[in-house]
Amino acid sequence: QFFTACTELGALELGARIHKYLQATRKKGKENRVTIIGDGNNVDYRALGMFAKLGNLTEAYKVFKYIRSTGIPRDTVMYTTLFSACATAKSFELGLYFRKCLTEDGLEIDTLLVNALIFFYGKCNGYDSALLVPR
């Protein structure tokens, strides 16, 4: 719930510090309340969402890379959040990278993800690519 509160308050710096602390304690093999209450993957999902929604795509990208490198399963909600953030920031190249990863992950594209992709391509002037989005 830390990351939800930080997102609602726009407290990006505080959220980043909490995420860094949780990663450090996990690396040291120490248990913390967050991983006891929920699984450790949840921490990374929520941190990624917070960074993306607050416009810090650099940190969202780092968390995404960590999630992929550790084999934590990705889902369409994560990608929907990332495409929406890329659209808002008009970060076409990063969005294309996430699109490539989505394809590699072999996830089924649902309605929300289709909408996020169309929004992303529209905001980033990728109209030709938007025509390739499955309907």
mmCIF file of C-alpha atoms in Angstrom:
data_model
loop_
_atom_site.group_PDB
_atom_site.id
_atom_site.type_symbol
_atom_site.label_atom_id
_atom_site.label_comp_id
_atom_site.label_asym_id
_atom_site.label_seq_id
_atom_site.Cartn_x
_atom_site.Cartn_y
_atom_site.Cartn_z
ATOM 1 C CA GLN A 1 0.000 0.000 0.000
ATOM 2 C CA PHE A 2 3.045 2.253 0.283
ATOM 3 C CA PHE A 3 3.258 2.669 -3.474
ATOM 4 C CA THR A 4 -0.458 3.305 -3.908
ATOM 5 C CA ALA A 5 -0.272 6.104 -1.342
ATOM 6 C CA CYS A 6 2.876 7.552 -2.907
ATOM 7 C CA THR A 7 1.214 7.498 -6.333
ATOM 8 C CA GLU A 8 -1.920 9.243 -5.055
ATOM 9 C CA LEU A 9 0.171 11.854 -3.247
ATOM 10 C CA GLY A 10 2.621 12.297 -6.102
ATOM 11 C CA ALA A 11 5.413 11.411 -3.678
ATOM 12 C CA LEU A 12 7.819 9.958 -6.203
ATOM 13 C CA GLU A 13 10.972 10.491 -4.139
ATOM 14 C CA LEU A 14 9.485 8.783 -1.080
ATOM 15 C CA GLY A 15 8.261 5.858 -3.180
ATOM 16 C CA ALA A 16 11.691 5.494 -4.768
ATOM 17 C CA ARG A 17 13.336 5.440 -1.345
ATOM 18 C CA ILE A 18 10.906 2.787 -0.088
ATOM 19 C CA HIS A 19 11.510 0.634 -3.153
ATOM 20 C CA LYS A 20 15.289 0.963 -2.803
ATOM 21 C CA TYR A 21 15.081 -0.023 0.882
ATOM 22 C CA LEU A 22 12.913 -3.062 0.115
ATOM 23 C CA GLN A 23 15.281 -4.205 -2.624
ATOM 24 C CA ALA A 24 18.268 -3.847 -0.301
ATOM 25 C CA THR A 25 16.652 -5.885 2.469
ATOM 26 C CA ARG A 26 15.640 -8.568 -0.033
ATOM 27 C CA LYS A 27 19.206 -8.771 -1.381
ATOM 28 C CA LYS A 28 20.510 -9.246 2.157
ATOM 29 C CA GLY A 29 18.078 -12.125 2.615
ATOM 30 C CA LYS A 30 16.188 -10.335 5.351
ATOM 31 C CA GLU A 31 12.433 -10.661 5.674
ATOM 32 C CA ASN A 32 10.384 -7.519 5.824
ATOM 33 C CA ARG A 33 6.719 -6.923 6.462
ATOM 34 C CA VAL A 34 5.908 -6.261 2.835
ATOM 35 C CA THR A 35 7.155 -9.659 1.690
ATOM 36 C CA ILE A 36 5.457 -11.347 4.642
ATOM 37 C CA ILE A 37 2.102 -9.690 3.889
ATOM 38 C CA GLY A 38 2.297 -10.398 0.145
ATOM 39 C CA ASP A 39 4.717 -12.006 -2.211
ATOM 40 C CA GLY A 40 7.906 -10.161 -3.121
ATOM 41 C CA ASN A 41 6.825 -9.834 -6.764
ATOM 42 C CA ASN A 42 3.981 -7.594 -5.643
ATOM 43 C CA VAL A 43 6.505 -5.031 -4.383
ATOM 44 C CA ASP A 44 8.103 -4.754 -7.808
ATOM 45 C CA TYR A 45 4.766 -4.602 -9.645
ATOM 46 C CA ARG A 46 3.538 -1.797 -7.429
ATOM 47 C CA ALA A 47 6.816 0.118 -7.652
ATOM 48 C CA LEU A 48 6.787 -0.165 -11.447
ATOM 49 C CA GLY A 49 3.219 1.128 -11.529
ATOM 50 C CA MET A 50 4.079 4.027 -9.255
ATOM 51 C CA PHE A 51 7.120 5.080 -11.296
ATOM 52 C CA ALA A 52 5.195 4.792 -14.560
ATOM 53 C CA LYS A 53 2.129 6.684 -13.349
ATOM 54 C CA LEU A 54 4.244 9.469 -11.872
ATOM 55 C CA GLY A 55 6.211 9.845 -15.095
ATOM 56 C CA ASN A 56 9.586 8.460 -14.030
ATOM 57 C CA LEU A 57 10.109 6.150 -16.983
ATOM 58 C CA THR A 58 13.792 5.693 -16.171
ATOM 59 C CA GLU A 59 12.981 3.999 -12.867
ATOM 60 C CA ALA A 60 9.992 2.156 -14.352
ATOM 61 C CA TYR A 61 12.334 0.769 -17.011
ATOM 62 C CA LYS A 62 14.865 -0.333 -14.365
ATOM 63 C CA VAL A 63 12.179 -2.147 -12.372
ATOM 64 C CA PHE A 64 10.827 -3.729 -15.558
ATOM 65 C CA LYS A 65 14.317 -4.981 -16.479
ATOM 66 C CA TYR A 66 14.696 -6.410 -12.965
ATOM 67 C CA ILE A 67 11.322 -8.158 -13.224
ATOM 68 C CA ARG A 68 12.271 -9.691 -16.579
ATOM 69 C CA SER A 69 15.758 -10.721 -15.446
ATOM 70 C CA THR A 70 14.431 -12.590 -12.422
ATOM 71 C CA GLY A 71 11.752 -14.413 -14.391
ATOM 72 C CA ILE A 72 8.856 -12.823 -12.528
ATOM 73 C CA PRO A 73 5.815 -13.319 -14.796
ATOM 74 C CA ARG A 74 4.574 -10.238 -16.613
ATOM 75 C CA ASP A 75 0.920 -9.516 -17.309
ATOM 76 C CA THR A 76 -1.202 -7.300 -19.523
ATOM 77 C CA VAL A 77 -1.920 -4.873 -16.675
ATOM 78 C CA MET A 78 1.793 -4.125 -16.360
ATOM 79 C CA TYR A 79 2.130 -3.512 -20.079
ATOM 80 C CA THR A 80 -1.022 -1.372 -20.174
ATOM 81 C CA THR A 81 0.490 0.853 -17.480
ATOM 82 C CA LEU A 82 3.803 1.081 -19.326
ATOM 83 C CA PHE A 83 2.231 1.962 -22.691
ATOM 84 C CA SER A 84 0.058 4.630 -21.078
ATOM 85 C CA ALA A 85 3.119 6.143 -19.376
ATOM 86 C CA CYS A 86 5.087 6.098 -22.637
ATOM 87 C CA ALA A 87 2.179 7.801 -24.394
ATOM 88 C CA THR A 88 1.988 10.543 -21.781
ATOM 89 C CA ALA A 89 5.761 11.103 -21.946
ATOM 90 C CA LYS A 90 5.762 10.712 -25.749
ATOM 91 C CA SER A 91 8.543 8.169 -25.369
ATOM 92 C CA PHE A 92 8.177 6.310 -28.654
ATOM 93 C CA GLU A 93 11.451 4.342 -28.539
ATOM 94 C CA LEU A 94 10.843 3.015 -25.040
ATOM 95 C CA GLY A 95 7.281 2.110 -25.968
ATOM 96 C CA LEU A 96 8.570 0.162 -28.966
ATOM 97 C CA TYR A 97 10.930 -1.694 -26.639
ATOM 98 C CA PHE A 98 8.003 -2.621 -24.365
ATOM 99 C CA ARG A 99 6.011 -3.688 -27.447
ATOM 100 C CA LYS A 100 8.845 -6.030 -28.431
ATOM 101 C CA CYS A 101 8.930 -7.462 -24.899
ATOM 102 C CA LEU A 102 5.153 -7.949 -24.940
ATOM 103 C CA THR A 103 5.455 -9.950 -28.142
ATOM 104 C CA GLU A 104 8.308 -12.022 -26.681
ATOM 105 C CA ASP A 105 6.259 -12.735 -23.555
ATOM 106 C CA GLY A 106 3.486 -14.139 -25.748
ATOM 107 C CA LEU A 107 0.689 -12.561 -23.732
ATOM 108 C CA GLU A 108 -2.806 -12.438 -25.165
ATOM 109 C CA ILE A 109 -3.710 -8.856 -26.002
ATOM 110 C CA ASP A 110 -6.948 -7.843 -24.276
ATOM 111 C CA THR A 111 -9.189 -4.820 -24.844
ATOM 112 C CA LEU A 112 -7.445 -2.591 -22.281
ATOM 113 C CA LEU A 113 -4.069 -3.350 -23.785
ATOM 114 C CA VAL A 114 -5.348 -2.633 -27.308
ATOM 115 C CA ASN A 115 -6.637 0.740 -26.093
ATOM 116 C CA ALA A 116 -3.306 1.515 -24.389
ATOM 117 C CA LEU A 117 -1.394 0.610 -27.550
ATOM 118 C CA ILE A 118 -3.609 2.779 -29.752
ATOM 119 C CA PHE A 119 -3.280 5.658 -27.253
ATOM 120 C CA PHE A 120 0.503 5.178 -27.213
ATOM 121 C CA TYR A 121 0.871 5.111 -30.999
ATOM 122 C CA GLY A 122 -1.493 8.065 -31.383
ATOM 123 C CA LYS A 123 0.335 10.255 -28.860
ATOM 124 C CA CYS A 124 3.718 9.349 -30.332
ATOM 125 C CA ASN A 125 2.655 9.864 -33.962
ATOM 126 C CA GLY A 126 3.061 6.186 -34.732
ATOM 127 C CA TYR A 127 -0.130 6.049 -36.764
ATOM 128 C CA ASP A 128 1.178 3.423 -39.189
ATOM 129 C CA SER A 129 2.034 1.129 -36.285
ATOM 130 C CA ALA A 130 -1.368 1.680 -34.710
ATOM 131 C CA LEU A 131 -2.940 0.025 -37.731
ATOM 132 C CA LEU A 132 -1.087 -3.192 -36.818
ATOM 133 C CA VAL A 133 -2.655 -3.444 -33.361
ATOM 134 C CA PRO A 134 -4.939 -6.516 -33.194
ATOM 135 C CA ARG A 135 -8.606 -5.717 -32.834
#
